[in-house]
XYZ file of C-alpha atoms in Angstrom:
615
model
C 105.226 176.349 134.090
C 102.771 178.766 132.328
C 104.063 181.054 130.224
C 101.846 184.750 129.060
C 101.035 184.878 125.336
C 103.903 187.069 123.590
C 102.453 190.384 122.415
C 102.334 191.016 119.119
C 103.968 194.344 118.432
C 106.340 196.057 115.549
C 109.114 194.024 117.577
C 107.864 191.128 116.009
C 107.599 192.120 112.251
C 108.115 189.390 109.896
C 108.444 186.452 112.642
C 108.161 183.168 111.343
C 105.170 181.344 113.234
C 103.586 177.798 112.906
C 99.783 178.071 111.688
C 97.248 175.903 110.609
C 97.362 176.210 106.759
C 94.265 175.023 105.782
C 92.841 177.820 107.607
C 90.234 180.139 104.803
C 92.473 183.336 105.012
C 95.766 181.513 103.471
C 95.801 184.771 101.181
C 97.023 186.558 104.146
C 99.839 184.582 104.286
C 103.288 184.196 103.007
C 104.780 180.874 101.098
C 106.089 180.062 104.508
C 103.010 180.094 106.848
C 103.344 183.386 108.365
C 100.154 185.163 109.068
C 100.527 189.219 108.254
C 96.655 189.503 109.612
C 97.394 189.113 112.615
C 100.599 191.224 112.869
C 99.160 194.250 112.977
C 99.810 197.027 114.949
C 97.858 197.180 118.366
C 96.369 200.566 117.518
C 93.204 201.188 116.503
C 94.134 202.716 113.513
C 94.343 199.162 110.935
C 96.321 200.087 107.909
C 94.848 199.865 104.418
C 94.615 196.775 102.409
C 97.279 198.126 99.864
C 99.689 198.723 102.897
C 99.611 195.341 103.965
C 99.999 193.803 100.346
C 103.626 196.066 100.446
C 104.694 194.797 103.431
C 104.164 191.255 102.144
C 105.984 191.563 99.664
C 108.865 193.361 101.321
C 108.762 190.280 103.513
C 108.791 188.233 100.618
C 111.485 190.275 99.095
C 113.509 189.588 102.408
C 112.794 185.640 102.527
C 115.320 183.527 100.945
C 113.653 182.891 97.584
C 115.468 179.675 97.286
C 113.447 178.554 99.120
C 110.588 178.809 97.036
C 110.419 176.879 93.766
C 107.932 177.726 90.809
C 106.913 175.077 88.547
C 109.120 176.497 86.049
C 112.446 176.064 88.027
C 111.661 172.427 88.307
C 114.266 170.322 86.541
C 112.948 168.069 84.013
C 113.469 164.359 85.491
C 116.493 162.875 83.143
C 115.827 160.297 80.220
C 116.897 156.759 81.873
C 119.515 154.799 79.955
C 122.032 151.997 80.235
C 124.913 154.634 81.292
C 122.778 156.080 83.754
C 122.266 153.117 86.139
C 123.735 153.942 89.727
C 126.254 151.760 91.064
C 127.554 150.143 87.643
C 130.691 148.302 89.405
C 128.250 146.300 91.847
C 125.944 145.088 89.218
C 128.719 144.056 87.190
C 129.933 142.217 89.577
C 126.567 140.610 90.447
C 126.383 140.355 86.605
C 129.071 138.240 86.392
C 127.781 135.929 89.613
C 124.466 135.139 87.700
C 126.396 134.739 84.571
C 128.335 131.601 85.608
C 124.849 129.463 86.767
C 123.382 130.152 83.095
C 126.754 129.383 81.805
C 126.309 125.931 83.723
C 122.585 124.965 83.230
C 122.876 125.449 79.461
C 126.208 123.987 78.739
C 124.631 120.695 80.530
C 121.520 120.635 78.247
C 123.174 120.246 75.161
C 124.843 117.392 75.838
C 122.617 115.491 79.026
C 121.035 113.383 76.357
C 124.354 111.613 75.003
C 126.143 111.694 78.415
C 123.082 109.740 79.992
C 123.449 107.575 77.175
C 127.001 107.291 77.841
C 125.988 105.734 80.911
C 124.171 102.712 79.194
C 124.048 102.639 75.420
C 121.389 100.077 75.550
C 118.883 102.036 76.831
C 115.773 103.459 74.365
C 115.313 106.875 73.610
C 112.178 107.168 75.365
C 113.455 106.010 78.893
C 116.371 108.515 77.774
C 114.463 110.757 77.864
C 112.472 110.174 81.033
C 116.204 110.656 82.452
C 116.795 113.471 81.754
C 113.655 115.256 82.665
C 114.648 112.746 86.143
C 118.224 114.966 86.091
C 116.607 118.526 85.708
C 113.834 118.025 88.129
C 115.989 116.943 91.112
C 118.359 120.242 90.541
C 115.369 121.705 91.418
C 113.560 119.645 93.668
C 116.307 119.850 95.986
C 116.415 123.614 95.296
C 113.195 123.722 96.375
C 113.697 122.368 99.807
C 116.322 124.789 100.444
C 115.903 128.183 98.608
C 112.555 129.807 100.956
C 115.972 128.806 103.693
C 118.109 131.124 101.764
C 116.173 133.664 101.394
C 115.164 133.800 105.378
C 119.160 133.074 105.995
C 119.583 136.547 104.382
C 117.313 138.278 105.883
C 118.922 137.517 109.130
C 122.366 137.210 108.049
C 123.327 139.392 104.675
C 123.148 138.671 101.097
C 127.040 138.076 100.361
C 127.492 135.048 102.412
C 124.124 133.220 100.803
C 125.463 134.130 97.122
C 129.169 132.842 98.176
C 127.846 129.769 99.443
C 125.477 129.129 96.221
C 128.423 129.485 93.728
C 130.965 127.324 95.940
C 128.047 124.898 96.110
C 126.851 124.816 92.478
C 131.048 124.520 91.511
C 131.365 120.972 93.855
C 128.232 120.133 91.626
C 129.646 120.463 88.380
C 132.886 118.523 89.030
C 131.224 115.354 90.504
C 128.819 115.523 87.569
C 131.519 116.034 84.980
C 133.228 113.107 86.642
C 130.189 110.276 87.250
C 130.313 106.821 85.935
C 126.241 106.015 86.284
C 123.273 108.295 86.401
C 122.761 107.386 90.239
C 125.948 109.045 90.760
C 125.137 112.157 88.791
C 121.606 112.676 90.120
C 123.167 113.071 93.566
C 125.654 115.894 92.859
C 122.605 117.325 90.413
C 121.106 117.516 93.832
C 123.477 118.510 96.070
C 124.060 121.582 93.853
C 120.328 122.674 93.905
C 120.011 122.444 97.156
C 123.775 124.654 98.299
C 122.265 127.231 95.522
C 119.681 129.652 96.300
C 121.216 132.509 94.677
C 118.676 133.720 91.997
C 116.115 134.808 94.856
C 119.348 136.474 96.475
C 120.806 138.512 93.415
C 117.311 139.821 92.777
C 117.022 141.067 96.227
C 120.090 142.689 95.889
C 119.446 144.152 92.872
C 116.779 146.063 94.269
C 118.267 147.247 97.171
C 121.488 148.448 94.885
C 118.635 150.259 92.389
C 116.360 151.889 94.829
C 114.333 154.051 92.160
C 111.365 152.594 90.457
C 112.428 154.711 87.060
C 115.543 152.140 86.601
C 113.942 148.604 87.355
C 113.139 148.047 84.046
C 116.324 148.179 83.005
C 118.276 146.803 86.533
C 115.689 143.806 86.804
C 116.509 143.062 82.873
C 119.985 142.359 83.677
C 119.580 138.699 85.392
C 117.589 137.811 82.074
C 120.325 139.618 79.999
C 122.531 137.638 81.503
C 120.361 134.410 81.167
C 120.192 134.880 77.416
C 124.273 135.473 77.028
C 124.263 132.163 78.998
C 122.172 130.456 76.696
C 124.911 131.509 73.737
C 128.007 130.670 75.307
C 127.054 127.717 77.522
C 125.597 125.511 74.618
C 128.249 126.265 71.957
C 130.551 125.549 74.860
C 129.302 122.449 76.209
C 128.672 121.093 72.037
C 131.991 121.759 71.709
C 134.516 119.991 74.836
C 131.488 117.262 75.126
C 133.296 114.082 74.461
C 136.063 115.430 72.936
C 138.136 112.408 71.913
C 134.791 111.270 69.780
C 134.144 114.084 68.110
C 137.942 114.696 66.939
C 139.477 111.705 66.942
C 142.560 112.377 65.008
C 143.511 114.904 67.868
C 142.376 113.372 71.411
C 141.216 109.924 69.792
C 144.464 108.180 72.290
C 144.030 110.243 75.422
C 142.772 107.591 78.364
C 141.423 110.834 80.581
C 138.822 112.168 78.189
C 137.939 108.376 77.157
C 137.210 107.581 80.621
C 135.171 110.990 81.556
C 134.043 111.846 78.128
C 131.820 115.072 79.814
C 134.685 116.200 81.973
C 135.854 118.829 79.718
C 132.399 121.397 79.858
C 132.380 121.078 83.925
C 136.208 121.457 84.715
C 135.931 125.027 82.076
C 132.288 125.846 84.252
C 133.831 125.153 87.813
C 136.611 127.373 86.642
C 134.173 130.166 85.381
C 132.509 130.246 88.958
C 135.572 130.050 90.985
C 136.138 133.428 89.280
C 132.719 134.407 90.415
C 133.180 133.564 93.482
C 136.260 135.753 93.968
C 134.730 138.191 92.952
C 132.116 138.177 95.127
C 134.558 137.956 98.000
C 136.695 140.480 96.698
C 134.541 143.311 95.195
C 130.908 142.949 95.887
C 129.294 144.848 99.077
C 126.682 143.794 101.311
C 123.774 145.298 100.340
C 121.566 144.408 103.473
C 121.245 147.381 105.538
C 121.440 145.395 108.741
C 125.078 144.505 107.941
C 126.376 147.200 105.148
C 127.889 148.761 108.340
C 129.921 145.499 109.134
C 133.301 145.171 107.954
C 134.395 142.973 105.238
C 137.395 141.023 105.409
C 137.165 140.331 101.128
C 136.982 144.076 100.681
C 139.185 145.108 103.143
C 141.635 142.896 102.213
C 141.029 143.953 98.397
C 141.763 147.785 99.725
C 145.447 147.063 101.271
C 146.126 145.349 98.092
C 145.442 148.049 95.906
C 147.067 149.956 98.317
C 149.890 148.221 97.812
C 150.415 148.209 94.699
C 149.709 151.810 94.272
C 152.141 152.990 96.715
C 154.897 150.316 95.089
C 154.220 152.787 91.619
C 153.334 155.636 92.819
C 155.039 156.205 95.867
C 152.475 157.445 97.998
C 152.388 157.524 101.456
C 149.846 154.863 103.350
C 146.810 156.425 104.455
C 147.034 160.058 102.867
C 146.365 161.996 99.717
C 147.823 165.069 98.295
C 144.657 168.042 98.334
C 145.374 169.164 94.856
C 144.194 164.906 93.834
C 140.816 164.890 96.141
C 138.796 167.512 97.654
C 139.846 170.162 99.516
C 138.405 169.213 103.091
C 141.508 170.697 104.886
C 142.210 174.617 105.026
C 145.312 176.011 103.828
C 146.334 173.075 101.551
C 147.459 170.746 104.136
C 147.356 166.860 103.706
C 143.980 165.229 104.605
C 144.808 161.784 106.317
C 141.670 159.689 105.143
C 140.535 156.019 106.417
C 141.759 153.444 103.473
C 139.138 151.427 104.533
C 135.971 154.098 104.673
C 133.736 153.396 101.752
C 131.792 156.599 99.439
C 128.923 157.654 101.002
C 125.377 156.166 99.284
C 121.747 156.510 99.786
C 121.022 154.952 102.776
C 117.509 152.658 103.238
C 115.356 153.169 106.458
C 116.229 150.974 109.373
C 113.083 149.158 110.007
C 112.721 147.782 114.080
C 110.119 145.656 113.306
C 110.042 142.673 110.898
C 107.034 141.510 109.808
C 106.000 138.516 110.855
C 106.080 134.871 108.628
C 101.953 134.338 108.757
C 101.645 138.269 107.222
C 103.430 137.545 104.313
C 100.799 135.991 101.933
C 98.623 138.863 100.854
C 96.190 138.158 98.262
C 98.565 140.123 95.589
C 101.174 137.681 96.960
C 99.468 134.801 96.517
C 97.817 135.931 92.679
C 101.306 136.924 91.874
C 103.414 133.374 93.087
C 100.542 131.377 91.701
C 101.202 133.287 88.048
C 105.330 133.001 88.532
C 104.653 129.222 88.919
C 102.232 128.515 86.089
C 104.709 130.136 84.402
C 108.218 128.743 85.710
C 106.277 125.384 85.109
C 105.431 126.132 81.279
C 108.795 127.567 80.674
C 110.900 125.087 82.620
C 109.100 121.772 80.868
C 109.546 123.178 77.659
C 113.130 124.059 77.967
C 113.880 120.513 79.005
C 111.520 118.559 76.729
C 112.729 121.032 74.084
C 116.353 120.188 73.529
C 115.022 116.295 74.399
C 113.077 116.987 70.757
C 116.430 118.323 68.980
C 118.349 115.335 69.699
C 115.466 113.097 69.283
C 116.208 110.835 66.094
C 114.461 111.485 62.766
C 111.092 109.374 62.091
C 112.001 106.543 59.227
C 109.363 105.306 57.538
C 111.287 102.348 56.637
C 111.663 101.480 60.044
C 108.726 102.259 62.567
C 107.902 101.547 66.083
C 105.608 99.018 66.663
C 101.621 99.373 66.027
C 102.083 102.589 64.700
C 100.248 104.186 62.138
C 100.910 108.058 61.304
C 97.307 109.849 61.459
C 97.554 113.448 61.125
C 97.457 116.048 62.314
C 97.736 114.724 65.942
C 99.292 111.118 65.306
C 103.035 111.626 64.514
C 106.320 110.735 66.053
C 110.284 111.413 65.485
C 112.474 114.439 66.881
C 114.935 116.514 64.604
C 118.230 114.558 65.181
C 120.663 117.256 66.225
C 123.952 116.332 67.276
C 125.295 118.653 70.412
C 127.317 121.017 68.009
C 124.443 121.981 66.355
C 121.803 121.921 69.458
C 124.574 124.758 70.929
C 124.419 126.788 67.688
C 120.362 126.712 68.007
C 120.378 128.350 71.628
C 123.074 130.547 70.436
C 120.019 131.568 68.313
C 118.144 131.768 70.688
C 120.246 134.011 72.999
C 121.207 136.066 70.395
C 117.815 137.155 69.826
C 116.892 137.394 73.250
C 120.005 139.917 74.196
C 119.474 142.051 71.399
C 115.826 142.484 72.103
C 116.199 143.066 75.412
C 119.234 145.567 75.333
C 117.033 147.980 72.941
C 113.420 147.202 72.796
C 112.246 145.960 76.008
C 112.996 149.304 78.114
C 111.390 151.418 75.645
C 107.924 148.999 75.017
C 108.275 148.150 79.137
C 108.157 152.132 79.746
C 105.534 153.003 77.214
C 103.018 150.120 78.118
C 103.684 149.828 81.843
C 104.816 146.366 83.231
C 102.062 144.680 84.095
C 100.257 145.443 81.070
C 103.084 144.478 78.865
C 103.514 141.320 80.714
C 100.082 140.211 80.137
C 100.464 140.863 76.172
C 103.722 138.982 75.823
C 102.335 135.755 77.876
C 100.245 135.210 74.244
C 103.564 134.039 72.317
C 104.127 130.974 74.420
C 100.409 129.359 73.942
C 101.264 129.922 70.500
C 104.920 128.437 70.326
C 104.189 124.930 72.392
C 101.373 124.548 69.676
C 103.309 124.930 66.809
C 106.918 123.041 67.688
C 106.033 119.468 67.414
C 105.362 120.405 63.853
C 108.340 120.669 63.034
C 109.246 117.304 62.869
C 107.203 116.900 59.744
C 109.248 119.697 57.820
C 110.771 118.235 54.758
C 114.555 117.821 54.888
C 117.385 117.805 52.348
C 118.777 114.186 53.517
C 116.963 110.845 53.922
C 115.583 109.736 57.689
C 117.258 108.755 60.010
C 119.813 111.568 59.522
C 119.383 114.817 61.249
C 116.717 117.010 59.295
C 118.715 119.779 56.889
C 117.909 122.629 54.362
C 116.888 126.054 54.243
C 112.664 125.050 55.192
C 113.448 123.353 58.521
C 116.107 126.117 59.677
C 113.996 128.973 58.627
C 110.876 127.723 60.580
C 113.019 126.460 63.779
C 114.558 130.093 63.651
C 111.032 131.533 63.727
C 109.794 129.833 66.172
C 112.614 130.509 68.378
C 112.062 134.136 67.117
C 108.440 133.679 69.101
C 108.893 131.963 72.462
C 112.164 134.685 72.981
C 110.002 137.381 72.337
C 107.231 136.299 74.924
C 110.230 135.361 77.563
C 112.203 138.475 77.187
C 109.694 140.394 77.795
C 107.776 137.806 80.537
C 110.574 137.144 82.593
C 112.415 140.661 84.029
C 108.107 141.630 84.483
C 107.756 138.102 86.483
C 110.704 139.363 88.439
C 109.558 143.412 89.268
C 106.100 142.293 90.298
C 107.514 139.712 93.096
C 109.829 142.698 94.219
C 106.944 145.342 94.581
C 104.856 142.607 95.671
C 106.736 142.291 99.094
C 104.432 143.627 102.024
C 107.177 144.784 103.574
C 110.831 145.684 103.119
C 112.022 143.480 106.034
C 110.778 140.445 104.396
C 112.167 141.290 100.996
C 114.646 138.394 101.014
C 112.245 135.708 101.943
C 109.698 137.149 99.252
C 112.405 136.113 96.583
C 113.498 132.864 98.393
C 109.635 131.703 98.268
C 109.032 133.040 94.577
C 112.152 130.871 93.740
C 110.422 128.451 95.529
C 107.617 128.445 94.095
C 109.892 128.318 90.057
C 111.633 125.360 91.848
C 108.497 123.589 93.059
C 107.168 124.180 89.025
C 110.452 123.012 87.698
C 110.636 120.057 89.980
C 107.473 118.633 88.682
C 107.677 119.950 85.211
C 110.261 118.545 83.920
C 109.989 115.124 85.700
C 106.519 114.924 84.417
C 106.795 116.803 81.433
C 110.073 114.166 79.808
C 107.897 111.221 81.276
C 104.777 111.897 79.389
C 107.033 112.665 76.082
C 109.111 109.145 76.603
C 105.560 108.273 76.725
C 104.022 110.104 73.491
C 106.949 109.204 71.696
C 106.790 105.954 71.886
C 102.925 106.155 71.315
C 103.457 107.908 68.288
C 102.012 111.344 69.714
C 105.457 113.447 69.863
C 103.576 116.433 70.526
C 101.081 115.474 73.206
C 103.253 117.088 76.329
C 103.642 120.315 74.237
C 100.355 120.968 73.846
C 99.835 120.260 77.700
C 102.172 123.202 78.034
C 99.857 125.172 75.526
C 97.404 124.573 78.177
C 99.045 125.412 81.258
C 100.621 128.577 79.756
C 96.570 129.716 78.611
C 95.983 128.935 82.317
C 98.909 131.681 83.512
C 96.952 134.221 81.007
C 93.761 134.087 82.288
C 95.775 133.967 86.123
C 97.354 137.831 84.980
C 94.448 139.252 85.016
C 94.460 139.309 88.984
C 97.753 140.113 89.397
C 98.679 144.040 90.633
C 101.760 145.821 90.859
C 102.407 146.657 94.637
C 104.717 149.103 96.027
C 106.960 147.166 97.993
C 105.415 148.302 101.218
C 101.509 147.492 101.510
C 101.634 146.639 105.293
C 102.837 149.405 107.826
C 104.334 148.436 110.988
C 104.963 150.562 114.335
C 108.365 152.570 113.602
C 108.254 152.485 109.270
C 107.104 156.526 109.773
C 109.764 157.485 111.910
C 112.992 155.044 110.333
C 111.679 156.741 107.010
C 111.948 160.451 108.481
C 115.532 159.106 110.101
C 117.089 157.900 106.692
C 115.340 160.533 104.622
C 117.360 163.515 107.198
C 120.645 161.272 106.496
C 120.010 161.583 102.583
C 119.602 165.235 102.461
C 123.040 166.059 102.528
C 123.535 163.737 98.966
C 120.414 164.791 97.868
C 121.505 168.402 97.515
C 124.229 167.821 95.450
C-alpha cells in the first residue's frame, strides 16, 4: 500500500530524517544527518542565510550533545601493563596448567642421560646419546599424530575437556617412565604421553579468546613462554636433585631398596603430583572459553560454587541463594533482598557466533603456509639444540691421555669431548638459563615488542641463534681448573657458558611469544582457530620428531668421529634458513576469509556488548 509523501511544514521542525551523507550540501546539515535545506517553509518567501544558520544551531543547542564527541573529549587509550590484563584469575589458572608440562620436560633432561645409562651401563656414550635424542623424538612423534586431532576435537567440542585430558595423559606418562626397568619400556609411556597431550595448541587458543584485544597479546601470548622459562629453573634443579637419590647421598638413602630399584622415581612421583594439581584446577576453576559451549554448564565449576557456598554460609551465616543490598548492587527498589542465581557467572565480552565454519581445504593460505613453514624451521633448530645441548653438558671431558681411536685433533673443525656435568650442576645451568629468560621477558620484551612491532622484532632476534649453535661446541676447548676427564671448572668456562646462554635466551624470548601471535592472527577464520594451533603444534612436533632423532644420531656420530660440533653447525644452517623464510611471513588479522553470516553475528555480539561497553 502506497503511501503520499509527508509535507514538509513548521509541524515538522527539527525531524530527524535518513539522508544520503555524501551528498555536496553536507554544510546544510546537522552532526546527525538532518537536512535544514529542505525544511523550509512552503512560502515563497525563503528566509535569509543568517536565519537558517540560527535555527541550526538552536537545533543543535536542542540535540543531546552527548552525542557528539570532539576530538578533544576523546579519552587517551590507557598505558598496557601486567595489572591491567583482563581476566587475571583464568590465566592464572591456565598459567599454572602450562606450568606443570615445562616442569616435566625439563626435570627429564637433566637426568635422561644417566637414567638411560641406568638401563645398561655398558653401553658407549655415543649410542647414549643416540637414545636419548630416540626418547625426545617419540614424545613428539606421537604428539604429532595426535595434536592437528586436538585441536579439531576443540573446535567441535570445547577447550576444557582437550586440556583435562592432556594433563591426565602426560601424568600416566611420567609415572610409568619414573618406574621403567629398560628403555623399550620407557619409550612407550614417552609415547603414550605425547600422543594424550595436545595442550600447548589448546592453551594458546584459549589465551586468545580470554584476551580479545590486540593491545595485550604481547604481554598475554608472553605468558606460555614465561611460564616455559620458570619451568626451565625449577624442573632441572628439581630433577638434579631427587635423580637417584640413594647415589648421590648415600649416608641418608644409601639402604632404602625402593629408590635402589627405581633410582628416577623420585622427579616423576613430585611431577605427577604437580599436574594432578593442575588438573584440579582446571576442573575446578577454569571456564570454557569456546563460545559454542561457554553457555553450557559445568559440573567442576558448579560444584566449586556450592562449595564455597558452603563454607561461606557455615562462617558467615548467610542465607543460600541471597545477598543483603547494602553488600552488592542495588538492583531491587526500596532496599529489599535481591535473590540472585549462585550459579550465574559475571557478565563478559561476548565473541560473534559464527554459522558457518570454514571449511578444512580453506585453511592453508599462503600467509599460513609462509608462517607454519617458519614455526617449523624454527621448532626444528630450537628443539635439536635443546636436546643435543644438555647431551654436550654431560658429555665426558676429552683426555688426551686417553683418545678414541684414529683420532687426531685438527683445529678448528676437528675436536671432540663434552663438558662433563653431573645432573646437579646441568639443573643449576638451565636455572641460568630461565632466570635470564623470565627477567627479560617480564620487563623488556613488552616494551622492545611494542616499539618495534612483532614481526619486525621477530625477524631481528632470529640472528642470535645462527650465532649461538656456531659458537657452543667451542666450548669444550675452554681451559679448566682440574685435569680431563673431570668435569671442566673455573671462572673462564662458567663465564663463557653463561654468555652464551645469555645469547640463545635473548633470541628465544623474544622468538617464541612472536612465533606464537603470528599463528593466532594468521587463522583465516575464527571458527578454525583451534585447528590453526593444533596444526602449528603439529608442525613443532613434526620438527621435533625428526630433530632430535636426527640431530643426537649425527652427534653420537661426530663424537665419535672426533667432530663434536658438526650437528651444531647443521643447526647454524637451518636456523639461517628460518631468517631468510621471515622475510615472507605477514601478520594477519585473524579473519582474512569472510564467510556468509560473519557481518551480521558481528553486528549481533557487538549490540550485546554495548551495554559493558558503556560502563
Amino acid at each position: 500500500m502506497s503511501t503520499s509523501p509527508r509535507p514538509k511544514s513548521p509541524v515538522n521542525y527539527g525531524t530527524i530524517e535518513n539522508y544520503d551523507t555524501e551528498s555536496n550540501h553536507s554544510e546544510d546539515r546537522s552532526p546527525h544527518g538532518t537536512d535544514y535545506r529542505d525544511q523550509a517553509l512552503p512560502n515563497a518567501h525563503h528566509e535569509p542565510p543568517f536565519d537558517r544558520a540560527r535555527r541550526r544551531s538552536f537545533i543543535e543547542e536542542d540535540e543531546d550533545p552527548l552525542q557528539i564527541e570532539p576530538p578533544t573529549m576523546k579519552k587517551k587509550e590507557e598505558k598496557v601493563t601486567w595489572s591491567s590484563l583482563p581476566h587475571k584469575s583464568q590465566l592464572a589458572i591456565l598459567t599454572l596448567a602450562r606450568l606443570s608440562e615445562p616442569l616435566v620436560q625439563t626435570s627429564l633432561r637433566s637426568y635422561l642421560f644417566y637414567q638411560l645409562r641406568s638401563f645398561d651401563p655398558s653401553l658407549p656414550a655415543s649410542t647414549i646419546a643416540s637414545q636419548a635424542g630416540i626418547m625426545q623424538g617419540s614424545f613428539a612423534a606421537a604428539q604429532l599424530c595426535t595434536a592437528m586431532l586436538w585441536g579439531r576435537f576443540s573446535d567441535r567440542g570445547g577447550r576444557k575437556r582437550i586440556l583435562l585430558i592432556g594433563l591426565s595423559g602426560t601424568m600416566i606418562s611420567c609415572l610409568g617412565f619414573g618406574f621403567s626397568r629398560n628403555f623399550y619400556q620407557a619409550l612407550i609411556f614417552r609415547m603414550l604421553g605425547g600422543a594424550l597431550n595436545g595442550n600447548v595448541g589448546v592453551m594458546r587458543t584459549m589465551i586468545s579468546e580470554i584476551v580479545r584485544e590486540k593491545k595485550f597479546q604481547s604481554r598475554a601470548f608472553l605468558i606460555l613462554p614465561m611460564v616455559a622459562n620458570i619451568g626451565s629453573i625449577i624442573g632441572p634443579m628439581m630433577g638434579g636433585i631427587t635423580s637417584d637419590p640413594a647415589g648421590n647421598f648415600p649416608d641418608i638413602f644409601g639402604n632404602n631398596w625402593f629408590l635402589k630399584k627405581f633410582p628416577y622415581a623420585p622427579p616423576n612421583l613430585i611431577s605427577a603430583t604437580f599436574l594432578s594439581c593442575a588438573a584440579m584446577a582446571v576442573f575446578f576453576g577454569l571456564e570454557e572459553t569456546h563460545e559454542g559451549y561457554a553457555h553450557q554448564k559445568d559440573i567442576g565449576i558448579t560444584f566449586r560454587r556450592k562449595v564455597f557456598a558452603a563454607i561461606s554460609r557455615f562462617f558467615g551465616g548467610k542465607k543460600e541463594g541471597y545477598e543483603p543490598v547494602m553488600n552488592s548492587e542495588p538492583n531491587g527498589p526500596n532496599g529489599h533482598i535481591i535473590e540472585y542465581d549462585p550459579d550465574s557467572k559475571p557478565r563478559k565480552r561476548i565473541a560473534p557466533r559464527y554459522k558457518n565454519k570454514l571449511p578444512f581445504r580453506r585453511i592453508f593460505t599462503y600467509n599460513v603456509v609462509c608462517t607454519l613453514i617458519c614455526h617449523a624451521l624454527m621448532s626444528l633448530s630450537m628443539g635439536t639444540f635443546q636436546n643435543i645441548w644438555y647431551s654436550f653438558l654431560s658429555t665426558p671431558v676429552y683426555d688426551p691421555a686417553n683418545p678414541p681411536e684414529n683420532y687426531t685433533p685438527h683445529l678448528p673443525f676437528i675436536f671432540t669431548g663434552g663438558i662433563g656435568l653431573p645432573p646437579r650442576s646441568v639443573g643449576f645451568v638451565m636455572a641460568i638459563l630461565g632466570s635470564i629468560g623470565i627477567t627479560l621477558q617480564l620487563f623488556l620484551y613488552p616494551h622492545v615488542n611494542q616499539r618495534l612491532g612483532t614481526v619486525r622484532s621477530w625477524r631481528i632476534f632470529l640472528y642470535c641463534f645462527p650465532v649461538v649453535y656456531t659458537v657452543v661446541p667451542f666450548l669444550s676447548l675452554i681451559p679448566s681448573t682440574t685435569p680431563p676427564p673431570s668435569q671442566k671448572t673455573g671462572i673462564p668456562i662458567w663465564a663463557a657458558l653463561t654468555s652464551l646462554l645469555f645469547v640463545q635466551v635473548v633470541g628465544r624470548t623474544f622468538a617464541s611469544p612472536a612465533t606464537t601471535i603470528l599463528i593466532n592472527n594468521c587463522s583465516p577464520h575464527p571458527s578454525v582457530l583451534g585447528t590453526i594451533h593444533g596444526i602449528g603444534q603439529s608442525a613443532s612436533s613434526a620438527a621435533r620428531t625428526v630433530g632430535p632423532a636426527l640431530g643426537g644420531w649425527l652427534y653420537g656420530v661426530g663424537l665419535k668421529n672426533g667432530v663434536v660440533g658438526a650437528m651444531f653447525w647443521v643447526l647454524a644452517c637451518v636456523a639461517v634458513f628460518s631468517i631468510i623464510a621471515s622475510n615472507w611471513v605477514r601478520e594477519g588479522d585473524g579473519h582474512e576469509i569472510r564467510l556468509e553470516g560473519d557481518d551480521e553475528a558481528e553486528a549481533e555480539a557487538e549490540a550485546e556488548n554495548a551495554p559493558l561497553l558503556r560502563k
